[in-house]
Each structure stands twice: as C-alpha cells, then as structure tokens.
XYZ file of C-alpha atoms in Angstrom:
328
model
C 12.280 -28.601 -1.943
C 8.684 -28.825 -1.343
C 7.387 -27.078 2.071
C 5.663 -30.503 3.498
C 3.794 -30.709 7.082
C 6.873 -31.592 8.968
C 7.480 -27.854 8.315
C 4.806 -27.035 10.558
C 5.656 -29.650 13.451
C 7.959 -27.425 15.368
C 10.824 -29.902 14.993
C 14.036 -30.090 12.959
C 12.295 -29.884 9.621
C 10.899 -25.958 10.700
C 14.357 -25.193 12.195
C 15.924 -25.513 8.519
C 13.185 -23.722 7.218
C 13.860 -20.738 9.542
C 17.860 -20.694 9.282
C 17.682 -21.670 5.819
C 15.073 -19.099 4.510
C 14.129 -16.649 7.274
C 17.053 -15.982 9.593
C 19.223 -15.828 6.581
C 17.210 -13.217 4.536
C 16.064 -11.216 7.713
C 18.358 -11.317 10.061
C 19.513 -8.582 12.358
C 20.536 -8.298 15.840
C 17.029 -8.045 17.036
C 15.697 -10.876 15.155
C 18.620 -13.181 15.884
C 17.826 -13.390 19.590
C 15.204 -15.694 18.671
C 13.275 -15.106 21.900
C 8.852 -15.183 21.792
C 8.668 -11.303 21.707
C 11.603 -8.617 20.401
C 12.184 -5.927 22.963
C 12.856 -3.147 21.100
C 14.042 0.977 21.531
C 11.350 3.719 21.249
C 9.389 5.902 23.033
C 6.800 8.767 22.337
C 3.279 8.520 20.489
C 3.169 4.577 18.531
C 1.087 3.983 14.939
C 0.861 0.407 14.896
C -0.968 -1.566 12.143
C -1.350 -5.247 11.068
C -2.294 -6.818 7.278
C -2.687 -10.110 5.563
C -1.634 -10.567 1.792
C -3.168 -13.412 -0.228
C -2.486 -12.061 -3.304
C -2.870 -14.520 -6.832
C -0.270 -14.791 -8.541
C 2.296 -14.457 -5.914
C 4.674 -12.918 -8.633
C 3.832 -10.509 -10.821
C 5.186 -7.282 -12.987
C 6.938 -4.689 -10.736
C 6.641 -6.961 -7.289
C 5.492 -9.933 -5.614
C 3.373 -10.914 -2.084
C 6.792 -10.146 -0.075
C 7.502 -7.113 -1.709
C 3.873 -5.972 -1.650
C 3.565 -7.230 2.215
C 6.443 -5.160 3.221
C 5.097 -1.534 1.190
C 1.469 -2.253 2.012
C 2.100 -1.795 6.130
C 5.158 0.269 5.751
C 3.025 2.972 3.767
C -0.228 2.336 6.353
C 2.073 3.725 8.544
C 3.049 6.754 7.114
C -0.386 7.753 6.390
C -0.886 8.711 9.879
C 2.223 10.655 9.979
C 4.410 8.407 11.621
C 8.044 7.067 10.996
C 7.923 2.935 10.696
C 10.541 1.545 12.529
C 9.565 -2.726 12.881
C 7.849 -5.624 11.277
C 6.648 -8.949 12.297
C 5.922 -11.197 9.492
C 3.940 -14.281 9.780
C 3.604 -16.691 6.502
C 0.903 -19.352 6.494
C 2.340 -21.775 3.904
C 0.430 -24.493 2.002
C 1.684 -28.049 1.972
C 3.557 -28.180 -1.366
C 4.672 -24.887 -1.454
C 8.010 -24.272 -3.381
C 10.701 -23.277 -1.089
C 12.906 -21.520 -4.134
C 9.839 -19.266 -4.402
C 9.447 -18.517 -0.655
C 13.248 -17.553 -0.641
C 12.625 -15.324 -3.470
C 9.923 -13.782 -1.448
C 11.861 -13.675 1.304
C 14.721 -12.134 -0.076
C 12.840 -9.640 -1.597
C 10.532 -8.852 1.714
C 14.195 -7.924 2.902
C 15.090 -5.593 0.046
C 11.718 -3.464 0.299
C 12.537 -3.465 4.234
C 15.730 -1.870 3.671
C 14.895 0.730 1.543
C 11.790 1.551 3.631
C 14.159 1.847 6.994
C 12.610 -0.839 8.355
C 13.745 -3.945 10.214
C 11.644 -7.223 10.836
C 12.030 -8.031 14.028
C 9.708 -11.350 14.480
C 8.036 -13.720 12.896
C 5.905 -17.161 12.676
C 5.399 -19.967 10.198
C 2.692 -22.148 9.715
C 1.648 -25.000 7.140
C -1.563 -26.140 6.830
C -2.792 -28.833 3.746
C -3.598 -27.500 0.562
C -2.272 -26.859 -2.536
C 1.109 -24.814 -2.600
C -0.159 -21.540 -1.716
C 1.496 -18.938 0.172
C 0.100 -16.129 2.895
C 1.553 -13.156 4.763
C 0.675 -11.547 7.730
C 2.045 -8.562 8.641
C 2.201 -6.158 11.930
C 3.912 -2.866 11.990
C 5.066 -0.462 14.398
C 5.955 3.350 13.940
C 6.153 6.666 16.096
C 4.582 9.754 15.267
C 6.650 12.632 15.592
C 5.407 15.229 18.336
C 3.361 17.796 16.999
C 2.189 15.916 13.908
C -1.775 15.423 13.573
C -2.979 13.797 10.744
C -6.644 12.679 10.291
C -9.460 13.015 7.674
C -11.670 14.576 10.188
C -9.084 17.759 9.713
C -9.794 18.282 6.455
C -11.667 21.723 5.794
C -13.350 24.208 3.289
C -10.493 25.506 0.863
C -8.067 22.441 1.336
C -6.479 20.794 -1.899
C -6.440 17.029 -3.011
C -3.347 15.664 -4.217
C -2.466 12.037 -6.122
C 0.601 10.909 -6.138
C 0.942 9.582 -9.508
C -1.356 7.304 -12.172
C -4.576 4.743 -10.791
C -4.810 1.893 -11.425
C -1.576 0.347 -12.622
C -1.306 -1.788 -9.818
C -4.924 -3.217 -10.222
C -4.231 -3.766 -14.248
C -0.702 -5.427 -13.727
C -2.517 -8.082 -11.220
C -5.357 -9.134 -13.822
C -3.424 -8.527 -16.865
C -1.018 -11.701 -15.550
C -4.220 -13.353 -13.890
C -5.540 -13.535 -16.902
C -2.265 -13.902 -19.473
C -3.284 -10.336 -21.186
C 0.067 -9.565 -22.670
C 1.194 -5.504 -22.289
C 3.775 -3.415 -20.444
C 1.887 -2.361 -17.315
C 3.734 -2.762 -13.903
C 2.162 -2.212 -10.745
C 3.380 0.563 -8.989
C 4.051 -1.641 -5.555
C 6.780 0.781 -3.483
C 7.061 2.124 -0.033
C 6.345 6.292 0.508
C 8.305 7.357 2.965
C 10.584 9.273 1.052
C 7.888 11.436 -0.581
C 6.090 11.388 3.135
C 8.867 12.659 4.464
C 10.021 15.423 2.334
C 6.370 17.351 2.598
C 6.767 17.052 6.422
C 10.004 18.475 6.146
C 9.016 21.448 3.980
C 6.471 22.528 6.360
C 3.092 21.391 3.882
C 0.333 21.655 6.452
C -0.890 18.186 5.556
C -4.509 17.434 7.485
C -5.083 13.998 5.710
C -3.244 11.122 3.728
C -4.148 7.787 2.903
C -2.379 4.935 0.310
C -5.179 4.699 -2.257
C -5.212 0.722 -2.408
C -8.313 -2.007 -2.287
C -11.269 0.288 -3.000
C -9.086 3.068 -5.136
C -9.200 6.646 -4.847
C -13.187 6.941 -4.555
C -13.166 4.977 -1.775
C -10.575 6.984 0.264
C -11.923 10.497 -0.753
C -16.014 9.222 0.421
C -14.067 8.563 3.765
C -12.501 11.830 3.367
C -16.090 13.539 2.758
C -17.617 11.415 5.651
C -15.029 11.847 8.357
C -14.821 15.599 7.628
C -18.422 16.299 6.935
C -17.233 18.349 3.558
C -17.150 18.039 -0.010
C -14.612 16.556 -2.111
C -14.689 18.179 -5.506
C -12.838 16.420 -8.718
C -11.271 17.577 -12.005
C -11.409 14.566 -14.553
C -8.807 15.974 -16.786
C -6.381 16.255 -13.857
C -6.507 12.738 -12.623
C -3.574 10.812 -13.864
C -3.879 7.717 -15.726
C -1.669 6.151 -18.108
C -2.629 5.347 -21.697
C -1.981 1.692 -20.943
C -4.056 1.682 -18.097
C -7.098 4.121 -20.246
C -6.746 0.879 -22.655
C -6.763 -1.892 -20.262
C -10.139 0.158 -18.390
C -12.167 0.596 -21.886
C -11.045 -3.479 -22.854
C -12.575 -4.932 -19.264
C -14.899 -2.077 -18.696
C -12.996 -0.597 -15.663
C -12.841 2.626 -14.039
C -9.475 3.580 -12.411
C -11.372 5.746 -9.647
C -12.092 2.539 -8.285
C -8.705 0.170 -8.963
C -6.425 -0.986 -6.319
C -2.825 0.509 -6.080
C -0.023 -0.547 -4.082
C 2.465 2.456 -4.358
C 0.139 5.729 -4.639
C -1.365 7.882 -1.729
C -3.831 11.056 -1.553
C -3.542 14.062 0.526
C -5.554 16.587 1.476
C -3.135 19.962 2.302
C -3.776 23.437 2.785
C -4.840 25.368 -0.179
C -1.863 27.612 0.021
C 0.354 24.864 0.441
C -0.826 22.838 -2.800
C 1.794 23.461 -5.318
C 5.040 23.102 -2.658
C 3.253 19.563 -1.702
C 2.943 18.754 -5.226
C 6.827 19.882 -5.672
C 7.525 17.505 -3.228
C 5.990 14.706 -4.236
C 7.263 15.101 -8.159
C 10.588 15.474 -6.638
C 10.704 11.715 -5.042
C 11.136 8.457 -5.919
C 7.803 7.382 -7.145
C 6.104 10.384 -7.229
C 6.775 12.149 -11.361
C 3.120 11.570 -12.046
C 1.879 13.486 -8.783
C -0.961 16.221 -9.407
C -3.411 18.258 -8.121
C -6.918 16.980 -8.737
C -9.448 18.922 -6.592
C -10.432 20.721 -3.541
C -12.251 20.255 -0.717
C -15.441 22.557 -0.665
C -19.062 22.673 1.906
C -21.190 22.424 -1.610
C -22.666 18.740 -1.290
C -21.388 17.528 2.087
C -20.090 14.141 2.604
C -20.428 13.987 -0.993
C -17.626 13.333 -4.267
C -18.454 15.155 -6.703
C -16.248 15.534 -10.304
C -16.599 17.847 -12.913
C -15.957 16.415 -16.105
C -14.157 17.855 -19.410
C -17.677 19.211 -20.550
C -18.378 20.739 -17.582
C -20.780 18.811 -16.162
C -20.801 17.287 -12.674
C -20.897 13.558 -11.830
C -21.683 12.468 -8.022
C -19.110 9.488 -7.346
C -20.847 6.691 -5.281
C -19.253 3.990 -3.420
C -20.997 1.564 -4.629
C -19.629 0.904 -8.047
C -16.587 -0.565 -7.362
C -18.756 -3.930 -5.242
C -18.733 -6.020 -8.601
C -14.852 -4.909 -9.794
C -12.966 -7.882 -10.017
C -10.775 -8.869 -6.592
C -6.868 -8.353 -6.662
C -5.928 -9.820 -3.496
C-alpha cells in the first residue's frame, strides 16, 4: 500500500494507518488510551528533549530512521544524567510513501524502545505531497536522579576525556550506501544507557557527557573547552578508529574528528576515576572500543589541542568540518 493524502485527512483512511501500523507496533497501556495528551507517573527533576530525523536512505547497515530516532533522543537524555522514561513520535510522511517500509520502521522504533526502557507514549501523523519520503520527530522525557549534576561547565584542570568506542562508523556507513561504495562498515546506531548507567553506579565522578553525533567529537570537546573555560588536550594514537573507517577517510578525504556517530558518547571524569570509567564502559554493550584519549588542562583555554605521534601539537578548529558532506 502506498501512504496517499487520505492518510492525512483525519478520516477512516488515517484510522487504519494508526491501528494497522502504529497502535500495533507501539502499543501499551498508556498509548492505547488514545486521548490528545498521555498522563503519565513521575516526579522529581525532568530532562526533556525533542529531535527530527530526515535521514537519506531511510535504511541502511546496522539501523534505519526508526531505529536511529529512538537512540538519538534516548541517548540525549542520558547525557545529562537522567533516566528516559517516554517518547512521543511524530512522522511526517510523503504522499507515496511505502507502508511495508513504515511498518518496518515502526517495528523496529519499538525494538530500540524496549531495549532502551522506554515506552512511546504519543504520537502524530501527517502527509504532505511529495515524493515517498519519510520524517520523524521525536520528544523525550527523563528524570534525573537527585544528586546527579552533569554539565560541561564542571569540567576542570586534571579531568580525563573518555570515547566510547571508534568515530566515524556511523558517518561512513551513511555515505558508503548513499553513494553504493561497497565494504563492511555498520554504523554504530544504539542506545547508552547501559554503559551510562553502570559508571553512575560505580561511583565515576562524571562532570560532563555528550553523544558525539552531527559535528563529531571536535565539535563536542570545543563546547567542552568553551563552557568550561579550559583546555582539552588530545592523544592521536589513542583515538579509536577502525581500519575500515582510516580507509574510507583517506578515499573521500575525511577526518573522523569531525564524522557523525549515532551510538558513541564522550566524558569528561575525574582524573582518578579514568581507568574504573573506562572499565565500565569496555564492560557494556557497545562500549569494547572505549579509551582514554586526553585530559583536560588550563594550557590554551577554550582551546583543542592534540598532540600527534611525532610529538607535535595541532590546534583543532571548528571550522573544518562546515564543507563535510551532510548525513541527515
């Protein structure tokens, strides 16, 4: 079936498409109420956060828009410390849109909710003319655990900088299928609160996270050195990078520093705490690649500095990354 506008009329024709596709793939006791807002349990300090995924193609190796829709505000959550709880989803669908491939979305926006502990608890549909294309909105809600205090204006002299596995897979596994380059990278689209989770619960004194996604790693550690007024300071050889990646970068002239991700975060944690954080990360789900890549230091202050593998020192703008090619 093709999603026409009759979809989008409020009649019988979006009723199907909500039972049929929605309610059937999402459906919980909250959800099934079917009222204009969900009234839902919670109380204490909220995170909330809202996205839109327009991402070309809408299927691609390791994930899809749902799947990536789901981890993108699920793990924007996390980075302020909280614990997400909901999701509201609203898809802006395309006249001629394939409805096999928005229940494959669908049913895998479900999947990624239930292994991030999440439930999506509204929703909306729209269809507008076009061309078959399909567009998520997201919104999600989380509380922050009392006590917890997470912000890149924490982040102090002494502190280390952790990544939580390789750059740039996600980035390479978009244009590699944009652009029919055959090889085995997958983007590394998953949610974090497993690996979130277990540092809080081992006591790592964590003063800053972020998911390193549009904008990549140099991106997130100049609004590290900004927000803090220090000095982020780089290893080369301990930044981790796959070989297919390395080979992907030199082919297209890319640099991973600057490449989008979907299932990787940054932290800054106390010095003395580095090496139980990085335990913790290597110890979870998507984390095996995890290392330690710097420190934060007052030398060049809201500055990124990296030292590279002949010892000299490279100052890492933000303004390299303008021309890189867009992912989503």
């Amino acid at each position: 079936m093709k999603i026409t506008m009759a979809h989008g009329s409020g009649g019988r024709a979006t009723s199907q498409l909500i039972t049929g596709i929605f309610e059937k793939n999402f459906n919980n006791e909250i959800l099934s109420r079917m009222e204009d807002s969900a009234v839902v349990a919670g109380n204490g300090r909220l995170a909330v956060t809202t996205d839109s995924f327009v991402v070309n193609p809408l299927f691609f190796p390791g994930g899809d828009i749902g799947k990536l829709s789901v981890c993108g505000t699920v793990n924007d959550l996390l980075m302020s410390g909280a614990c997400p709880k909901y999701l509201t989803c609203g898809f802006i669908l395309e006249e001629g849109a394939d409805s096999e491939e928005l229940e494959k979305i669908a049913a895998s926006m479900a999947q990624t909710a239930r292994e991030a502990g999440v439930t999506i608890v509204a929703g909306d549909t729209k269809v507008i003319e076009g061309s078959g294309g399909i567009y998520i909105n997201t919104a999600g809600v989380g509380f922050v655990p009392e006590g917890v205090q997470i912000s890149a204006s924490l982040c102090e002299e002494g502190d280390a900088v952790l990544v939580s596995g390789n750059l740039g897979d996600h980035h390479a596994a978009i244009l590699s299928a944009r652009m029919e380059i055959t090889n085995s990278i997958v983007s590394d689209c998953a949610p974090l609160g497993e690996m979130v989770r277990s540092m809080q619960e081992a006591g790592v004194r964590i003063k800053a996270m972020r998911d390193v996604t549009r904008g990549g790693l140099a991106t997130v550690l100049h609004e590290f050195a900004a927000a803090s007024d220090c000095c982020v300071e780089l290893t080369q050889s301990c930044l981790p990078v796959s070989d297919q990646v390395k080979g992907f970068c030199g082919l297209l002239g890319l640099d991973p520093l600057y490449m989008g991700n979907e299932g990787k975060m940054t932290a800054v944690v106390a010095g003395e705490d580095a090496e139980l954080a990085l335990s913790c990360m290597q110890k979870s789900k998507y984390g095996e690649a995890a290392a330690i890549i710097g420190h934060i230091s007052g030398k060049e202050r809201g500055k990124v500095l990296l030292t590279t593998p002949l010892g000299g020192i490279r100052v890492i703008t933000e303004l390299i990354g303008e021309g890189l090619p867009r992912i989503c």
